[in-house]
Tab-separated table of C-alpha atoms and ligand atoms in Angstrom:
chain	number	residue	atom	x	y	z
A	1	MET	CA	-15.211	-105.764	64.156
A	2	ILE	CA	-17.252	-103.390	66.075
A	3	ILE	CA	-15.267	-101.011	67.465
A	4	GLU	CA	-17.426	-98.586	70.013
A	5	PRO	CA	-15.576	-95.304	71.566
A	6	ARG	CA	-13.378	-96.173	75.038
A	7	ILE	CA	-13.296	-92.901	76.735
A	8	ARG	CA	-10.067	-92.457	78.778
A	9	GLY	CA	-9.910	-88.683	81.052
A	10	PHE	CA	-10.130	-86.306	78.185
A	11	ILE	CA	-9.375	-89.028	75.586
A	12	CYS	CA	-10.407	-91.442	73.622
A	13	THR	CA	-8.844	-94.343	73.268
A	14	THR	CA	-9.835	-96.325	70.425
A	15	SER	CA	-11.362	-94.488	66.727
A	16	HIS	CA	-13.648	-95.739	63.988
A	17	PRO	CA	-12.152	-95.237	60.361
A	18	THR	CA	-15.386	-95.184	58.257
A	19	GLY	CA	-16.350	-92.446	61.296
A	20	CYS	CA	-13.138	-90.637	60.934
A	21	ALA	CA	-13.247	-90.624	56.749
A	22	PHE	CA	-17.080	-88.979	56.663
A	23	ALA	CA	-15.797	-86.162	58.830
A	24	VAL	CA	-13.282	-85.357	56.745
A	25	GLN	CA	-15.626	-85.865	53.801
A	26	GLU	CA	-17.974	-83.836	55.650
A	27	GLN	CA	-14.964	-81.324	55.188
A	28	ILE	CA	-14.337	-82.009	52.070
A	29	ASP	CA	-17.915	-81.049	50.352
A	30	TRP	CA	-18.133	-78.163	52.776
A	31	THR	CA	-14.862	-76.806	50.930
A	32	LYS	CA	-16.070	-77.468	47.914
A	33	GLN	CA	-19.186	-75.480	48.005
A	34	GLN	CA	-17.111	-72.576	48.947
A	35	PRO	CA	-15.782	-70.408	46.399
A	36	GLY	CA	-12.049	-70.908	45.203
A	37	PHE	CA	-9.300	-69.120	45.995
A	38	ASP	CA	-5.060	-68.837	44.128
A	39	GLY	CA	-3.852	-69.677	46.640
A	40	PRO	CA	-0.028	-71.366	45.780
A	41	LYS	CA	0.862	-73.852	44.326
A	42	ASN	CA	2.669	-76.576	46.975
A	43	ALA	CA	1.915	-76.175	49.947
A	44	LEU	CA	3.855	-78.453	53.326
A	45	VAL	CA	1.326	-78.402	57.000
A	46	ILE	CA	3.408	-80.200	59.303
A	47	GLY	CA	1.104	-80.842	61.604
A	48	SER	CA	-1.637	-82.390	59.345
A	49	SER	CA	-3.663	-86.128	60.781
A	50	THR	CA	-6.867	-83.654	63.122
A	51	GLY	CA	-7.653	-79.809	64.146
A	52	TYR	CA	-6.620	-76.858	62.193
A	53	GLY	CA	-3.277	-78.535	60.168
A	54	LEU	CA	-5.600	-81.222	58.437
A	55	ALA	CA	-8.898	-78.007	57.963
A	56	SER	CA	-5.849	-76.355	56.488
A	57	ARG	CA	-4.632	-78.868	54.495
A	58	ILE	CA	-8.623	-79.726	53.714
A	59	ALA	CA	-8.669	-75.287	52.045
A	60	LEU	CA	-5.979	-75.379	50.831
A	61	THR	CA	-6.660	-78.722	48.161
A	62	PHE	CA	-10.056	-78.384	47.737
A	63	GLY	CA	-10.303	-73.900	47.571
A	64	SER	CA	-7.376	-73.796	45.340
A	65	SER	CA	-5.980	-77.024	44.098
A	66	THR	CA	-3.307	-76.654	45.643
A	67	SER	CA	-0.477	-79.989	46.394
A	68	THR	CA	0.355	-81.297	49.732
A	69	ILE	CA	2.268	-83.152	51.889
A	70	GLY	CA	1.180	-83.890	55.029
A	71	VAL	CA	3.609	-84.427	58.347
A	72	PHE	CA	1.981	-86.102	61.108
A	73	PHE	CA	2.584	-88.630	63.723
A	74	GLU	CA	0.057	-91.409	64.296
A	75	LYS	CA	-0.512	-94.203	65.068
A	76	PRO	CA	-1.603	-97.444	62.907
A	77	ALA	CA	-4.107	-100.433	63.845
A	78	GLU	CA	-1.998	-103.336	65.318
A	79	GLY	CA	-4.229	-106.137	66.843
A	80	LYS	CA	-7.329	-105.245	67.960
A	81	ARG	CA	-6.206	-101.998	68.233
A	82	THR	CA	-7.946	-99.739	66.127
A	83	ALA	CA	-5.501	-96.689	64.464
A	84	THR	CA	-5.152	-93.326	66.071
A	85	ALA	CA	-8.345	-90.493	63.999
A	86	GLY	CA	-5.083	-88.797	62.525
A	87	TRP	CA	-4.483	-92.106	60.481
A	88	TYR	CA	-7.645	-92.588	59.241
A	89	ASN	CA	-7.903	-88.933	58.503
A	90	SER	CA	-5.252	-88.608	56.451
A	91	VAL	CA	-5.490	-91.844	54.342
A	92	ALA	CA	-9.077	-90.740	54.057
A	93	PHE	CA	-8.289	-86.722	52.772
A	94	ARG	CA	-4.753	-88.854	50.503
A	95	ASP	CA	-7.514	-90.787	48.490
A	96	ALA	CA	-10.270	-87.858	48.300
A	97	ALA	CA	-7.388	-85.741	46.950
A	98	ARG	CA	-5.508	-88.284	44.494
A	99	LYS	CA	-9.417	-89.120	43.349
A	100	ASP	CA	-9.100	-85.772	42.295
A	101	GLY	CA	-6.456	-86.314	40.340
A	102	LEU	CA	-4.786	-83.860	42.785
A	103	TYR	CA	-1.259	-84.641	44.502
A	104	ALA	CA	-0.905	-85.525	48.233
A	105	GLU	CA	0.963	-87.195	50.230
A	106	ASN	CA	1.683	-87.959	53.589
A	107	ILE	CA	4.506	-88.167	55.720
A	108	ASN	CA	4.102	-90.481	58.984
A	109	GLY	CA	6.659	-89.108	61.947
A	110	ASP	CA	7.820	-87.635	64.728
A	111	ALA	CA	8.905	-83.743	62.636
A	112	PHE	CA	11.102	-82.421	65.202
A	113	SER	CA	13.234	-84.712	63.874
A	114	ASN	CA	16.108	-84.739	61.623
A	115	GLU	CA	15.079	-87.961	60.131
A	116	ILE	CA	11.096	-87.404	58.817
A	117	LYS	CA	12.994	-83.034	57.749
A	118	ASP	CA	15.025	-84.937	55.098
A	119	GLN	CA	12.564	-87.019	54.175
A	120	THR	CA	9.850	-84.514	53.751
A	121	ILE	CA	12.531	-82.504	51.959
A	122	GLU	CA	13.226	-85.177	49.063
A	123	THR	CA	10.101	-86.154	48.866
A	124	ILE	CA	9.322	-82.604	48.357
A	125	LYS	CA	12.612	-82.628	45.736
A	126	LYS	CA	10.976	-85.616	43.705
A	127	ASP	CA	7.969	-84.154	43.588
A	128	LEU	CA	7.196	-81.343	44.041
A	129	GLY	CA	10.858	-79.048	44.129
A	130	GLN	CA	9.654	-76.364	45.818
A	131	VAL	CA	6.806	-75.146	48.024
A	132	ASP	CA	5.619	-72.044	48.647
A	133	LEU	CA	3.069	-72.140	51.322
A	134	VAL	CA	3.981	-74.169	55.328
A	135	VAL	CA	1.670	-74.342	57.168
A	136	TYR	CA	2.579	-74.996	61.209
A	137	SER	CA	0.672	-76.467	63.381
A	138	LEU	CA	1.756	-78.622	65.517
A	139	ALA	CA	0.434	-79.710	69.442
A	140	SER	CA	2.664	-81.903	71.327
A	141	PRO	CA	3.069	-82.856	74.633
A	142	ARG	CA	6.528	-83.557	74.018
A	143	ARG	CA	9.900	-82.838	71.746
A	144	THR	CA	12.918	-84.628	71.572
A	145	HIS	CA	15.971	-81.997	70.678
A	146	PRO	CA	17.566	-83.366	67.842
A	147	ASP	CA	20.446	-82.177	68.407
A	148	THR	CA	20.844	-82.844	72.457
A	149	GLY	CA	18.491	-85.793	72.560
A	150	GLU	CA	16.605	-84.007	75.105
A	151	THR	CA	13.630	-84.710	76.112
A	152	TYR	CA	11.428	-80.915	77.535
A	153	SER	CA	8.046	-82.201	78.170
A	154	ALA	CA	4.660	-79.745	78.861
A	155	VAL	CA	3.264	-78.365	81.954
A	156	LEU	CA	0.166	-76.741	81.803
A	157	LYS	CA	0.543	-74.157	84.627
A	158	ALA	CA	-0.774	-71.046	86.174
A	159	ILE	CA	3.074	-68.649	86.145
A	160	GLY	CA	3.968	-66.654	89.943
A	161	GLN	CA	1.062	-68.242	90.995
A	162	PRO	CA	-1.708	-71.141	91.820
A	163	TYR	CA	-5.122	-69.942	89.589
A	164	THR	CA	-8.212	-71.629	90.890
A	165	GLY	CA	-10.667	-71.592	87.956
A	166	LYS	CA	-14.310	-72.955	87.365
A	167	THR	CA	-13.713	-76.703	84.579
A	168	VAL	CA	-16.356	-79.402	84.740
A	169	ASN	CA	-15.616	-82.961	83.514
A	170	VAL	CA	-17.133	-83.234	79.931
A	171	GLN	CA	-18.327	-87.266	80.487
A	172	THR	CA	-20.404	-86.780	83.330
A	173	GLY	CA	-21.474	-83.604	82.722
A	174	GLU	CA	-20.031	-82.124	87.128
A	175	VAL	CA	-18.508	-78.027	87.321
A	176	SER	CA	-16.167	-77.937	89.544
A	177	GLU	CA	-13.321	-76.251	90.786
A	178	VAL	CA	-9.174	-76.853	89.464
A	179	THR	CA	-6.552	-75.777	91.334
A	180	MET	CA	-3.820	-74.812	88.594
A	181	ASP	CA	-0.157	-75.180	89.894
A	182	PHE	CA	2.358	-72.843	88.887
A	183	ALA	CA	4.962	-73.702	87.248
A	184	THR	CA	9.012	-73.056	87.684
A	185	GLU	CA	11.297	-71.968	85.642
A	186	GLU	CA	12.393	-75.377	84.118
A	187	GLU	CA	9.281	-76.294	83.319
A	188	ILE	CA	8.497	-72.649	82.247
A	189	ASP	CA	10.747	-73.277	79.665
A	190	SER	CA	10.687	-77.345	78.496
A	191	THR	CA	6.814	-76.040	77.943
A	192	VAL	CA	8.572	-72.920	75.475
A	193	ALA	CA	11.249	-76.355	73.908
A	194	VAL	CA	7.973	-77.909	73.276
A	195	MET	CA	4.867	-75.306	71.742
A	196	GLY	CA	7.814	-72.495	71.059
A	197	GLY	CA	9.296	-71.579	67.860
A	198	GLU	CA	12.557	-73.289	67.767
A	199	ASP	CA	11.173	-76.593	66.214
A	200	TRP	CA	9.364	-73.856	63.298
A	201	GLU	CA	12.272	-71.981	62.090
A	202	MET	CA	14.288	-75.471	62.064
A	203	TRP	CA	11.354	-76.848	60.392
A	204	ILE	CA	12.380	-73.149	58.142
A	205	SER	CA	16.150	-72.976	57.437
A	206	SER	CA	16.047	-76.978	56.846
A	207	LEU	CA	13.831	-75.702	54.235
A	208	GLU	CA	16.083	-72.988	52.655
A	209	ASN	CA	19.315	-74.834	52.605
A	210	ALA	CA	18.043	-77.739	50.761
A	211	GLY	CA	16.533	-75.356	48.265
A	212	VAL	CA	13.284	-76.070	48.494
A	213	LEU	CA	11.588	-72.832	49.678
A	214	ALA	CA	10.196	-71.378	46.804
A	215	SER	CA	11.062	-67.418	46.394
A	216	GLY	CA	8.674	-65.681	48.195
A	217	ALA	CA	7.711	-68.646	50.125
A	218	GLN	CA	5.023	-67.621	52.655
A	219	THR	CA	4.723	-69.145	56.458
A	220	ILE	CA	2.094	-69.494	59.133
A	221	ALA	CA	1.724	-71.164	62.612
A	222	TYR	CA	-1.492	-70.477	64.810
A	223	THR	CA	-1.376	-69.075	67.778
A	224	TYR	CA	-4.518	-68.702	70.464
A	225	ILE	CA	-4.943	-65.096	72.815
A	226	GLY	CA	-8.688	-66.202	74.224
A	227	PRO	CA	-10.501	-63.725	77.347
A	228	ASP	CA	-10.055	-62.986	80.658
A	229	LEU	CA	-11.938	-66.071	81.674
A	230	THR	CA	-8.732	-67.860	80.380
A	231	ARG	CA	-5.952	-66.052	81.147
A	232	PRO	CA	-4.213	-66.921	83.969
A	233	MET	CA	-3.811	-70.658	82.862
A	234	TYR	CA	-3.804	-70.121	79.125
A	235	ARG	CA	-1.987	-66.777	77.829
A	236	ASP	CA	-0.642	-65.611	80.787
A	237	GLY	CA	0.708	-69.332	81.911
A	238	THR	CA	3.392	-71.693	80.482
A	239	ILE	CA	1.480	-72.479	77.477
A	240	GLY	CA	1.389	-68.567	76.762
A	241	ARG	CA	5.089	-68.815	77.415
A	242	ALA	CA	5.229	-71.165	74.669
A	243	LYS	CA	2.894	-68.836	71.670
A	244	ASP	CA	5.156	-65.534	72.900
A	245	HIS	CA	8.218	-67.500	71.895
A	246	LEU	CA	5.845	-68.421	68.945
A	247	GLU	CA	5.009	-64.821	67.542
A	248	ALA	CA	8.837	-63.763	68.660
A	249	THR	CA	9.809	-66.726	66.417
A	250	ALA	CA	6.895	-65.351	63.207
A	251	ARG	CA	9.254	-61.905	62.950
A	252	THR	CA	12.907	-63.799	63.065
A	253	LEU	CA	11.288	-65.408	59.444
A	254	ASN	CA	9.491	-62.805	58.585
A	255	ASN	CA	12.486	-60.862	58.571
A	256	ARG	CA	14.847	-63.196	56.892
A	257	LEU	CA	11.909	-64.530	54.095
A	258	GLY	CA	10.729	-60.722	54.092
A	259	GLY	CA	14.268	-60.364	51.500
A	260	THR	CA	13.027	-62.735	48.310
A	261	GLY	CA	9.246	-60.714	49.116
A	262	GLY	CA	7.630	-63.918	51.546
A	263	ARG	CA	6.831	-63.457	54.707
A	264	ALA	CA	5.897	-65.153	57.760
A	265	CYS	CA	3.099	-65.069	59.786
A	266	ILE	CA	0.811	-66.201	62.959
A	267	SER	CA	-3.233	-66.881	62.957
A	268	THR	CA	-4.824	-66.243	66.544
A	269	ASN	CA	-8.076	-69.331	65.075
A	270	LYS	CA	-10.537	-69.693	67.487
A	271	ALA	CA	-11.231	-72.311	70.069
A	272	MET	CA	-12.148	-75.533	69.488
A	273	VAL	CA	-13.126	-78.461	70.396
A	274	THR	CA	-9.548	-80.944	69.305
A	275	GLN	CA	-7.396	-83.832	70.987
A	276	SER	CA	-5.473	-81.114	72.422
A	277	SER	CA	-8.018	-78.095	73.243
A	278	ALA	CA	-9.790	-80.952	75.479
A	279	ALA	CA	-6.887	-81.625	77.559
A	280	ILE	CA	-6.917	-78.255	79.071
A	281	PRO	CA	-8.802	-77.319	81.976
A	282	VAL	CA	-10.765	-74.736	81.753
A	283	VAL	CA	-11.046	-74.718	78.190
A	284	PRO	CA	-14.270	-76.593	77.653
A	285	LEU	CA	-16.076	-75.700	79.731
A	286	TYR	CA	-15.520	-71.878	77.963
A	287	ILE	CA	-16.141	-73.905	74.666
A	288	SER	CA	-19.415	-75.320	75.485
A	289	LEU	CA	-20.512	-71.617	76.947
A	290	LEU	CA	-18.975	-70.025	73.741
A	291	TYR	CA	-20.864	-72.819	71.202
A	292	LYS	CA	-23.458	-72.310	73.071
A	293	VAL	CA	-23.670	-67.645	72.416
A	294	MET	CA	-21.853	-67.454	68.920
A	295	LYS	CA	-24.761	-70.751	67.026
A	296	GLU	CA	-27.287	-68.305	68.758
A	297	LYS	CA	-25.783	-65.483	66.987
A	298	GLY	CA	-25.573	-67.960	63.807
A	299	LEU	CA	-21.554	-67.211	64.342
A	300	HIS	CA	-20.870	-70.839	65.217
A	301	GLU	CA	-17.099	-71.950	63.067
A	302	GLY	CA	-15.646	-75.499	63.240
A	303	CYS	CA	-12.091	-75.534	62.022
A	304	ILE	CA	-12.570	-75.772	58.193
A	305	GLU	CA	-15.157	-72.630	58.200
A	306	GLN	CA	-11.829	-70.794	60.111
A	307	MET	CA	-9.205	-72.484	57.477
A	308	SER	CA	-11.256	-71.474	54.781
A	309	ARG	CA	-12.080	-68.041	55.880
A	310	LEU	CA	-7.248	-67.747	56.885
A	311	MET	CA	-6.876	-68.979	53.217
A	312	HIS	CA	-9.087	-67.561	51.447
A	313	ASP	CA	-10.192	-64.114	52.875
A	314	ARG	CA	-6.818	-63.264	54.297
A	315	LEU	CA	-4.103	-65.364	53.222
A	316	TYR	CA	-4.347	-64.660	49.426
A	317	SER	CA	-7.444	-62.611	48.808
A	318	GLY	CA	-4.916	-59.738	47.397
A	319	ASN	CA	-5.498	-57.843	49.454
A	320	PRO	CA	-2.563	-56.462	51.887
A	321	LEU	CA	-2.670	-58.129	55.802
A	322	GLN	CA	-5.308	-56.664	58.480
A	323	LEU	CA	-2.629	-57.300	61.302
A	324	ASP	CA	-3.343	-56.492	65.263
A	325	ASP	CA	-0.618	-54.408	66.664
A	326	HIS	CA	1.281	-57.114	67.723
A	327	ASP	CA	1.145	-58.870	63.933
A	328	ARG	CA	-0.971	-61.124	64.167
A	329	ILE	CA	-3.444	-62.578	61.712
A	330	ARG	CA	-6.897	-62.207	63.668
A	331	ILE	CA	-9.788	-64.951	63.095
A	332	ASP	CA	-10.772	-65.507	66.138
A	333	ASP	CA	-12.663	-62.143	65.304
A	334	TYR	CA	-16.485	-63.190	65.919
A	335	GLU	CA	-15.449	-64.617	69.468
A	336	MET	CA	-13.727	-62.170	71.351
A	337	ARG	CA	-16.640	-59.689	69.980
A	338	GLU	CA	-17.932	-57.508	72.284
A	339	ASP	CA	-21.610	-58.931	72.560
A	340	ILE	CA	-20.571	-62.793	72.315
A	341	GLN	CA	-18.318	-62.285	75.780
A	342	SER	CA	-20.586	-60.076	77.493
A	343	SER	CA	-22.502	-63.033	77.500
A	344	ILE	CA	-20.277	-65.675	78.401
A	345	ASN	CA	-19.250	-63.477	81.788
A	346	GLU	CA	-22.550	-63.300	82.348
A	347	GLN	CA	-23.175	-66.975	82.467
A	348	TRP	CA	-20.051	-68.142	84.047
A	349	ASP	CA	-20.370	-67.113	87.358
A	350	THR	CA	-23.886	-69.616	87.036
A	351	VAL	CA	-23.020	-71.631	85.999
A	352	ASN	CA	-22.942	-75.549	87.484
A	353	THR	CA	-23.388	-79.065	87.150
A	354	ASP	CA	-27.460	-78.835	87.961
A	355	ASN	CA	-28.096	-75.826	85.205
A	356	LEU	CA	-24.835	-77.072	82.895
A	357	GLU	CA	-27.535	-78.846	79.856
A	358	SER	CA	-29.145	-75.777	79.536
A	359	LEU	CA	-26.871	-72.717	79.770
A	360	THR	CA	-24.248	-74.296	77.513
A	361	ASP	CA	-23.880	-76.720	74.404
A	362	ILE	CA	-22.239	-79.322	76.861
A	363	GLU	CA	-23.812	-81.826	74.080
A	364	GLY	CA	-22.265	-79.889	70.891
A	365	TYR	CA	-19.042	-80.130	72.979
A	366	ARG	CA	-20.033	-83.670	72.935
A	367	SER	CA	-20.618	-84.435	70.291
A	368	GLU	CA	-18.101	-82.444	68.460
A	369	PHE	CA	-15.413	-84.916	70.723
A	370	LEU	CA	-16.435	-88.187	69.976
A	371	LYS	CA	-16.729	-86.807	66.212
A	372	LEU	CA	-13.151	-86.200	66.117
A	373	PHE	CA	-12.426	-90.146	66.558
A	374	GLY	CA	-15.537	-90.811	64.276
A	375	PHE	CA	-17.960	-91.906	67.085
A	376	GLY	CA	-21.747	-90.458	66.807
A	377	ILE	CA	-21.853	-89.533	63.162
A	378	PRO	CA	-26.082	-90.577	62.906
A	379	GLU	CA	-25.136	-91.623	59.486
A	380	ILE	CA	-22.418	-94.204	60.115
A	381	ASP	CA	-24.511	-98.012	60.945
A	382	TYR	CA	-21.445	-98.446	64.502
A	383	SER	CA	-23.117	-102.058	64.425
A	384	ALA	CA	-21.385	-103.429	61.676
A	385	ASP	CA	-18.032	-105.171	60.916
A	386	VAL	CA	-15.590	-102.574	59.670
A	387	ASP	CA	-11.649	-103.576	59.037
A	388	PRO	CA	-9.689	-101.317	61.227
A	389	GLU	CA	-6.514	-102.347	60.038
A	390	VAL	CA	-5.836	-99.060	56.637
A	391	THR	CA	-3.465	-98.078	54.781
B	401	LIG	P1	-4.138	-81.304	67.481
B	401	LIG	O1	-3.950	-81.917	67.991
B	401	LIG	O2	-5.537	-81.718	66.374
B	401	LIG	O3	-3.354	-81.777	65.763
B	401	LIG	C1	-1.755	-81.216	65.664
B	401	LIG	C2	-1.667	-82.011	64.755
B	401	LIG	O4	-0.316	-82.790	65.619
B	401	LIG	C3	-1.997	-83.684	64.266
B	401	LIG	O5	-1.283	-83.968	63.052
B	401	LIG	C4	-0.700	-84.193	65.033
B	401	LIG	O6	-0.023	-85.976	64.642
B	401	LIG	C5	0.118	-83.707	65.423
B	401	LIG	N1	1.510	-84.109	65.530
B	401	LIG	C6	2.056	-84.096	67.268
B	401	LIG	N2	3.186	-84.201	67.588
B	401	LIG	C7	3.787	-84.599	66.574
B	401	LIG	C8	5.242	-84.957	66.085
B	401	LIG	N3	5.700	-85.338	67.551
B	401	LIG	N4	5.774	-85.252	64.676
B	401	LIG	C9	4.592	-84.304	63.675
B	401	LIG	N5	3.173	-84.292	63.723
B	401	LIG	C10	2.718	-84.181	65.288
B	401	LIG	O7	-4.780	-79.745	68.110
B	401	LIG	P2	-4.717	-78.394	67.033
B	401	LIG	O8	-5.456	-77.923	68.444
B	401	LIG	O9	-5.266	-78.477	65.999
B	401	LIG	O10	-4.163	-77.492	67.254
B	401	LIG	C11	-2.699	-76.992	65.970
B	401	LIG	C12	-2.751	-75.306	66.610
B	401	LIG	O11	-3.843	-74.593	66.530
B	401	LIG	C13	-1.445	-74.812	67.661
B	401	LIG	O12	-0.232	-74.677	67.668
B	401	LIG	C14	-2.025	-74.850	68.842
B	401	LIG	O13	-2.083	-74.512	69.943
B	401	LIG	C15	-3.306	-74.048	67.689
B	401	LIG	N6	-4.602	-73.751	67.830
B	401	LIG	C16	-5.324	-74.073	68.576
B	401	LIG	C17	-6.196	-73.845	69.006
B	401	LIG	C18	-7.536	-74.775	70.011
B	401	LIG	O14	-8.491	-73.766	70.120
B	401	LIG	N7	-7.892	-75.751	69.829
B	401	LIG	C19	-7.208	-72.065	68.746
B	401	LIG	C20	-6.553	-71.864	68.364
B	401	LIG	C21	-4.790	-72.196	68.507
């Protein structure tokens, strides 16, 4: 069938298998051109099908020949409905790894559940014995707690008082003001239950108890800080509370793993167009300005450049980790540079619907967004008939 993008708000409900495979291969090819590194032998990547998790897996596999198991929650094609982009990405990744003689296994299901943890442990036991690295890169709107059966939703709200800020409708280019309500205590707790560190800790406990976490193993999760512009609705909002919890969990896990020479850490990554970040008001406008300024200064990076830098230059460089005063790795260092942020600040008050195209990289944002779903890639013939069913 002919597959076209169908955009509904901040999500595209169709994905293109050939386009997704092309975008994955592009990241693989880029990685192969970089110097290799001496990384982990075996890694588990939780949230491995898109965004930072996918890029982590590619950086490890093709930068260091790491055997990986990837866990994700994606939908296969059904009738006229295409599979989700993460499904196509994961098939393309697995095929490319195996073609190079590298181990890659995919596990599709709810990472928050006991069943998927058990299935993953069985796969590690059967195929790898143990893992030396666990990457935790989940971004989810909800979580059903495996012990209580209660379902929590993550909400994007300010805390203490409502927040009004500038935002953009990426599709129409309309710049407007958006007001975010402030969260109740229950909503804050619920967001922390979804995006905080409890599930990460449960994964590490399950892996330890099953004896599949190697002595000296490392684990890493991802956070975001960002500038003052996004602070009221991101870092000081509900999602920021969840990130505080995730970061506190890293300290707890670090104490536990430290006994065997292992460690748990947090990497602060750059703001990036992904399926998750597209859903956050204000952020797409900030990213459009950020991309413009970073491209002009020759500092622009995508997920793969970030994850390559994280694995190669930081985690597996052989040098002591450089951490900030909250024990975080900072690969948002270019984003947060004084010159980058002051350029964005200068433009923020001026940007409006009329000057959006010239002042920001909204075009770059749009094409990155389409590419997340395998669309807008010049090398792909979108008029060609394609089978949406890829297994
Ligand atoms: P993403 O939406 O691209 O990826 C999310 C992944 O989680 C996918 O693989 C998806 O399948 C998986 N997933 C979601 N729910 C699941 C479930 N129940 N079971 C199994 N898998 C599930 O997100 P992303 O932007 O790459 O975010 C990953 C992490 O990086 C998050 O912690 C996020 O906060 C952090 N981060 C993102 C940015 C950014 O700008 N995008 C910046 C810094 C840090």
